[in-house]
């Protein structure tokens, strides 16, 4: 899935990832892509768990359209 973001913002997102500011990344992406909010939330939760040494629950995806 592609989530386009403005050219000026990748650095901001990278800093949030590096600082472990998961809520900031999640809020940013959901504000720009609300139609994917559930998937973004699942992705961020899994990424956070992996960064903390955990093993996230598998995400189940369904084809649409």
mmCIF file of N, CA, C and O in Angstrom:
data_model
loop_
_atom_site.group_PDB
_atom_site.id
_atom_site.type_symbol
_atom_site.label_atom_id
_atom_site.label_comp_id
_atom_site.label_asym_id
_atom_site.label_seq_id
_atom_site.Cartn_x
_atom_site.Cartn_y
_atom_site.Cartn_z
ATOM 1 N N UNK A 1 0.849 -1.167 0.000
ATOM 2 C CA UNK A 1 0.000 0.000 0.000
ATOM 3 C C UNK A 1 0.888 1.221 0.000
ATOM 4 O O UNK A 1 1.907 1.266 0.680
ATOM 5 N N UNK A 2 0.508 2.199 -0.744
ATOM 6 C CA UNK A 2 1.242 3.443 -0.820
ATOM 7 C C UNK A 2 0.494 4.508 -0.028
ATOM 8 O O UNK A 2 -0.718 4.660 -0.176
ATOM 9 N N UNK A 3 1.221 5.227 0.833
ATOM 10 C CA UNK A 3 0.640 6.326 1.597
ATOM 11 C C UNK A 3 1.434 7.587 1.265
ATOM 12 O O UNK A 3 2.430 7.892 1.912
ATOM 13 N N UNK A 4 1.015 8.314 0.236
ATOM 14 C CA UNK A 4 1.763 9.507 -0.159
ATOM 15 C C UNK A 4 1.823 10.541 0.970
ATOM 16 O O UNK A 4 0.847 10.749 1.689
ATOM 17 N N UNK A 5 2.991 11.148 1.097
ATOM 18 C CA UNK A 5 3.176 12.227 2.069
ATOM 19 C C UNK A 5 3.925 13.354 1.376
ATOM 20 O O UNK A 5 4.642 13.121 0.401
ATOM 21 N N UNK A 6 3.765 14.590 1.855
ATOM 22 C CA UNK A 6 4.484 15.716 1.239
ATOM 23 C C UNK A 6 5.994 15.515 1.301
ATOM 24 O O UNK A 6 6.520 14.922 2.245
ATOM 25 N N UNK A 7 6.692 16.021 0.303
ATOM 26 C CA UNK A 7 8.151 15.871 0.218
ATOM 27 C C UNK A 7 8.883 16.357 1.457
ATOM 28 O O UNK A 7 9.943 15.834 1.793
ATOM 29 N N UNK A 8 8.359 17.329 2.127
ATOM 30 C CA UNK A 8 9.041 17.906 3.295
ATOM 31 C C UNK A 8 8.906 17.056 4.553
ATOM 32 O O UNK A 8 9.614 17.296 5.526
ATOM 33 N N UNK A 9 8.032 16.051 4.551
ATOM 34 C CA UNK A 9 7.714 15.349 5.794
ATOM 35 C C UNK A 9 8.446 14.037 6.097
ATOM 36 O O UNK A 9 8.395 13.589 7.243
ATOM 37 N N UNK A 10 9.133 13.375 5.170
ATOM 38 C CA UNK A 10 9.800 12.119 5.536
ATOM 39 C C UNK A 10 10.789 12.266 6.696
ATOM 40 O O UNK A 10 10.896 11.375 7.542
ATOM 41 N N UNK A 11 11.503 13.380 6.755
ATOM 42 C CA UNK A 11 12.443 13.598 7.854
ATOM 43 C C UNK A 11 11.741 13.649 9.195
ATOM 44 O O UNK A 11 12.229 13.104 10.196
ATOM 45 N N UNK A 12 10.583 14.290 9.220
ATOM 46 C CA UNK A 12 9.791 14.376 10.453
ATOM 47 C C UNK A 12 9.365 12.983 10.902
ATOM 48 O O UNK A 12 9.503 12.620 12.073
ATOM 49 N N UNK A 13 8.866 12.189 9.960
ATOM 50 C CA UNK A 13 8.455 10.830 10.294
ATOM 51 C C UNK A 13 9.636 9.994 10.775
ATOM 52 O O UNK A 13 9.513 9.252 11.742
ATOM 53 N N UNK A 14 10.784 10.121 10.129
ATOM 54 C CA UNK A 14 11.963 9.359 10.526
ATOM 55 C C UNK A 14 12.379 9.711 11.948
ATOM 56 O O UNK A 14 12.712 8.836 12.745
ATOM 57 N N UNK A 15 12.354 10.994 12.297
ATOM 58 C CA UNK A 15 12.699 11.409 13.667
ATOM 59 C C UNK A 15 11.727 10.811 14.676
ATOM 60 O O UNK A 15 12.132 10.378 15.754
ATOM 61 N N UNK A 16 10.428 10.784 14.343
ATOM 62 C CA UNK A 16 9.436 10.189 15.247
ATOM 63 C C UNK A 16 9.706 8.699 15.422
ATOM 64 O O UNK A 16 9.657 8.187 16.535
ATOM 65 N N UNK A 17 9.990 8.000 14.319
ATOM 66 C CA UNK A 17 10.306 6.570 14.420
ATOM 67 C C UNK A 17 11.529 6.350 15.299
ATOM 68 O O UNK A 17 11.526 5.500 16.178
ATOM 69 N N UNK A 18 12.580 7.113 15.055
ATOM 70 C CA UNK A 18 13.819 6.944 15.818
ATOM 71 C C UNK A 18 13.632 7.247 17.301
ATOM 72 O O UNK A 18 14.278 6.641 18.148
ATOM 73 N N UNK A 19 12.738 8.201 17.610
ATOM 74 C CA UNK A 19 12.487 8.576 19.000
ATOM 75 C C UNK A 19 11.430 7.687 19.654
ATOM 76 O O UNK A 19 11.140 7.833 20.841
ATOM 77 N N UNK A 20 10.853 6.772 18.879
ATOM 78 C CA UNK A 20 9.812 5.903 19.419
ATOM 79 C C UNK A 20 8.499 6.627 19.673
ATOM 80 O O UNK A 20 7.702 6.207 20.497
ATOM 81 N N UNK A 21 8.271 7.698 18.939
ATOM 82 C CA UNK A 21 7.027 8.471 19.085
ATOM 83 C C UNK A 21 5.964 7.890 18.150
ATOM 84 O O UNK A 21 5.574 8.486 17.147
ATOM 85 N N UNK A 22 5.508 6.709 18.517
ATOM 86 C CA UNK A 22 4.569 5.962 17.688
ATOM 87 C C UNK A 22 3.241 6.685 17.505
ATOM 88 O O UNK A 22 2.658 6.656 16.418
ATOM 89 N N UNK A 23 2.762 7.332 18.562
ATOM 90 C CA UNK A 23 1.477 8.043 18.458
ATOM 91 C C UNK A 23 1.576 9.187 17.455
ATOM 92 O O UNK A 23 0.621 9.448 16.713
ATOM 93 N N UNK A 24 2.710 9.859 17.416
ATOM 94 C CA UNK A 24 2.894 10.945 16.452
ATOM 95 C C UNK A 24 2.825 10.455 15.023
ATOM 96 O O UNK A 24 2.163 11.062 14.173
ATOM 97 N N UNK A 25 3.497 9.333 14.747
ATOM 98 C CA UNK A 25 3.464 8.749 13.397
ATOM 99 C C UNK A 25 2.048 8.319 13.052
ATOM 100 O O UNK A 25 1.536 8.620 11.967
ATOM 101 N N UNK A 26 1.413 7.625 13.986
ATOM 102 C CA UNK A 26 0.054 7.136 13.738
ATOM 103 C C UNK A 26 -0.916 8.285 13.475
ATOM 104 O O UNK A 26 -1.675 8.266 12.503
ATOM 105 N N UNK A 27 -0.878 9.298 14.316
ATOM 106 C CA UNK A 27 -1.780 10.439 14.148
ATOM 107 C C UNK A 27 -1.533 11.162 12.830
ATOM 108 O O UNK A 27 -2.481 11.560 12.137
ATOM 109 N N UNK A 28 -0.277 11.342 12.481
ATOM 110 C CA UNK A 28 0.078 12.002 11.221
ATOM 111 C C UNK A 28 -0.503 11.238 10.033
ATOM 112 O O UNK A 28 -1.148 11.811 9.164
ATOM 113 N N UNK A 29 -0.244 9.917 9.989
ATOM 114 C CA UNK A 29 -0.699 9.125 8.848
ATOM 115 C C UNK A 29 -2.222 9.026 8.784
ATOM 116 O O UNK A 29 -2.813 9.100 7.699
ATOM 117 N N UNK A 30 -2.867 8.864 9.919
ATOM 118 C CA UNK A 30 -4.328 8.764 9.923
ATOM 119 C C UNK A 30 -4.973 10.089 9.514
ATOM 120 O O UNK A 30 -5.975 10.097 8.805
ATOM 121 N N UNK A 31 -4.379 11.201 9.915
ATOM 122 C CA UNK A 31 -4.924 12.507 9.521
ATOM 123 C C UNK A 31 -4.889 12.671 8.001
ATOM 124 O O UNK A 31 -5.783 13.275 7.415
ATOM 125 N N UNK A 32 -3.864 12.104 7.356
ATOM 126 C CA UNK A 32 -3.734 12.231 5.908
ATOM 127 C C UNK A 32 -4.422 11.117 5.128
ATOM 128 O O UNK A 32 -4.744 11.293 3.948
ATOM 129 N N UNK A 33 -4.642 9.993 5.784
ATOM 130 C CA UNK A 33 -5.245 8.836 5.109
ATOM 131 C C UNK A 33 -6.283 8.168 6.012
ATOM 132 O O UNK A 33 -6.140 6.996 6.388
ATOM 133 N N UNK A 34 -7.345 8.886 6.367
ATOM 134 C CA UNK A 34 -8.333 8.343 7.307
ATOM 135 C C UNK A 34 -9.017 7.073 6.798
ATOM 136 O O UNK A 34 -9.458 6.250 7.599
ATOM 137 N N UNK A 35 -9.042 6.881 5.507
ATOM 138 C CA UNK A 35 -9.680 5.683 4.951
ATOM 139 C C UNK A 35 -8.901 4.410 5.305
ATOM 140 O O UNK A 35 -9.426 3.310 5.197
ATOM 141 N N UNK A 36 -7.654 4.563 5.732
ATOM 142 C CA UNK A 36 -6.810 3.423 6.100
ATOM 143 C C UNK A 36 -6.495 3.402 7.593
ATOM 144 O O UNK A 36 -5.525 2.775 8.015
ATOM 145 N N UNK A 37 -7.319 4.058 8.396
ATOM 146 C CA UNK A 37 -6.985 4.227 9.818
ATOM 147 C C UNK A 37 -6.804 2.903 10.559
ATOM 148 O O UNK A 37 -5.870 2.757 11.353
ATOM 149 N N UNK A 38 -7.654 1.920 10.306
ATOM 150 C CA UNK A 38 -7.529 0.637 11.011
ATOM 151 C C UNK A 38 -6.229 -0.066 10.645
ATOM 152 O O UNK A 38 -5.519 -0.580 11.518
ATOM 153 N N UNK A 39 -5.895 -0.087 9.369
ATOM 154 C CA UNK A 39 -4.665 -0.727 8.921
ATOM 155 C C UNK A 39 -3.433 0.002 9.462
ATOM 156 O O UNK A 39 -2.472 -0.627 9.912
ATOM 157 N N UNK A 40 -3.461 1.324 9.439
ATOM 158 C CA UNK A 40 -2.344 2.116 9.971
ATOM 159 C C UNK A 40 -2.164 1.825 11.456
ATOM 160 O O UNK A 40 -1.034 1.615 11.918
ATOM 161 N N UNK A 41 -3.249 1.797 12.207
ATOM 162 C CA UNK A 41 -3.164 1.518 13.644
ATOM 163 C C UNK A 41 -2.574 0.139 13.914
ATOM 164 O O UNK A 41 -1.715 -0.014 14.793
ATOM 165 N N UNK A 42 -2.999 -0.877 13.148
ATOM 166 C CA UNK A 42 -2.451 -2.225 13.302
ATOM 167 C C UNK A 42 -0.960 -2.249 12.961
ATOM 168 O O UNK A 42 -0.159 -2.877 13.653
ATOM 169 N N UNK A 43 -0.586 -1.576 11.883
ATOM 170 C CA UNK A 43 0.810 -1.532 11.453
ATOM 171 C C UNK A 43 1.690 -0.869 12.511
ATOM 172 O O UNK A 43 2.753 -1.388 12.866
ATOM 173 N N UNK A 44 1.230 0.269 13.041
ATOM 174 C CA UNK A 44 2.000 0.991 14.061
ATOM 175 C C UNK A 44 2.116 0.144 15.324
ATOM 176 O O UNK A 44 3.196 0.053 15.923
ATOM 177 N N UNK A 45 1.033 -0.500 15.747
ATOM 178 C CA UNK A 45 1.078 -1.337 16.951
ATOM 179 C C UNK A 45 2.081 -2.481 16.774
ATOM 180 O O UNK A 45 2.875 -2.770 17.680
ATOM 181 N N UNK A 46 2.075 -3.120 15.614
ATOM 182 C CA UNK A 46 3.019 -4.194 15.349
ATOM 183 C C UNK A 46 4.451 -3.699 15.279
ATOM 184 O O UNK A 46 5.371 -4.338 15.803
ATOM 185 N N UNK A 47 4.656 -2.553 14.669
ATOM 186 C CA UNK A 47 5.997 -1.976 14.578
ATOM 187 C C UNK A 47 6.526 -1.628 15.966
ATOM 188 O O UNK A 47 7.697 -1.864 16.272
ATOM 189 N N UNK A 48 5.664 -1.085 16.794
ATOM 190 C CA UNK A 48 6.065 -0.736 18.167
ATOM 191 C C UNK A 48 6.457 -2.009 18.930
ATOM 192 O O UNK A 48 7.490 -2.039 19.599
ATOM 193 N N UNK A 49 5.651 -3.044 18.818
ATOM 194 C CA UNK A 49 5.964 -4.304 19.508
ATOM 195 C C UNK A 49 7.289 -4.880 19.046
ATOM 196 O O UNK A 49 8.101 -5.320 19.859
ATOM 197 N N UNK A 50 7.517 -4.882 17.735
ATOM 198 C CA UNK A 50 8.781 -5.408 17.207
ATOM 199 C C UNK A 50 9.963 -4.581 17.705
ATOM 200 O O UNK A 50 11.008 -5.132 18.033
ATOM 201 N N UNK A 51 9.801 -3.264 17.770
ATOM 202 C CA UNK A 51 10.904 -2.412 18.222
ATOM 203 C C UNK A 51 11.231 -2.648 19.695
ATOM 204 O O UNK A 51 12.337 -2.387 20.136
ATOM 205 N N UNK A 52 10.256 -3.144 20.438
ATOM 206 C CA UNK A 52 10.447 -3.412 21.866
ATOM 207 C C UNK A 52 10.801 -4.873 22.117
ATOM 208 O O UNK A 52 10.785 -5.335 23.252
ATOM 209 N N UNK A 53 11.091 -5.614 21.038
ATOM 210 C CA UNK A 53 11.506 -6.997 21.168
ATOM 211 C C UNK A 53 10.373 -7.996 21.250
ATOM 212 O O UNK A 53 10.590 -9.166 21.510
ATOM 213 N N UNK A 54 9.152 -7.546 21.013
ATOM 214 C CA UNK A 54 7.999 -8.444 21.073
ATOM 215 C C UNK A 54 7.674 -9.036 19.725
ATOM 216 O O UNK A 54 8.305 -8.746 18.719
ATOM 217 N N UNK A 55 6.692 -9.877 19.729
ATOM 218 C CA UNK A 55 6.215 -10.503 18.511
ATOM 219 C C UNK A 55 4.745 -10.139 18.333
ATOM 220 O O UNK A 55 3.906 -10.583 19.101
ATOM 221 N N UNK A 56 4.437 -9.297 17.350
ATOM 222 C CA UNK A 56 3.045 -8.860 17.166
ATOM 223 C C UNK A 56 2.139 -9.976 16.684
ATOM 224 O O UNK A 56 2.603 -10.960 16.097
ATOM 225 N N UNK A 57 0.853 -9.795 16.948
ATOM 226 C CA UNK A 57 -0.142 -10.726 16.427
ATOM 227 C C UNK A 57 -0.185 -10.578 14.908
ATOM 228 O O UNK A 57 -0.013 -9.483 14.386
ATOM 229 N N UNK A 58 -0.423 -11.657 14.180
ATOM 230 C CA UNK A 58 -0.523 -11.559 12.716
ATOM 231 C C UNK A 58 -1.691 -10.666 12.314
ATOM 232 O O UNK A 58 -2.730 -10.664 12.973
ATOM 233 N N UNK A 59 -1.502 -9.903 11.267
ATOM 234 C CA UNK A 59 -2.554 -9.045 10.741
ATOM 235 C C UNK A 59 -3.233 -9.789 9.614
ATOM 236 O O UNK A 59 -2.578 -10.343 8.747
ATOM 237 N N UNK A 60 -4.531 -9.810 9.629
ATOM 238 C CA UNK A 60 -5.301 -10.469 8.588
ATOM 239 C C UNK A 60 -5.835 -9.402 7.621
ATOM 240 O O UNK A 60 -6.489 -8.469 8.054
ATOM 241 N N UNK A 61 -5.534 -9.557 6.361
ATOM 242 C CA UNK A 61 -5.963 -8.597 5.358
ATOM 243 C C UNK A 61 -6.979 -9.241 4.432
ATOM 244 O O UNK A 61 -6.935 -10.449 4.185
ATOM 245 N N UNK A 62 -7.859 -8.439 3.921
ATOM 246 C CA UNK A 62 -8.853 -8.919 2.968
ATOM 247 C C UNK A 62 -8.813 -8.043 1.729
ATOM 248 O O UNK A 62 -8.643 -6.831 1.824
ATOM 249 N N UNK A 63 -8.978 -8.651 0.589
ATOM 250 C CA UNK A 63 -9.025 -7.900 -0.664
ATOM 251 C C UNK A 63 -10.347 -7.159 -0.744
ATOM 252 O O UNK A 63 -11.395 -7.666 -0.341
ATOM 253 N N UNK A 64 -10.295 -5.941 -1.246
ATOM 254 C CA UNK A 64 -11.488 -5.117 -1.403
ATOM 255 C C UNK A 64 -11.615 -4.750 -2.876
ATOM 256 O O UNK A 64 -10.646 -4.369 -3.502
ATOM 257 N N UNK A 65 -12.847 -4.814 -3.365
ATOM 258 C CA UNK A 65 -13.102 -4.335 -4.703
ATOM 259 C C UNK A 65 -12.908 -5.339 -5.724
ATOM 260 O O UNK A 65 -12.688 -5.530 -6.754
#
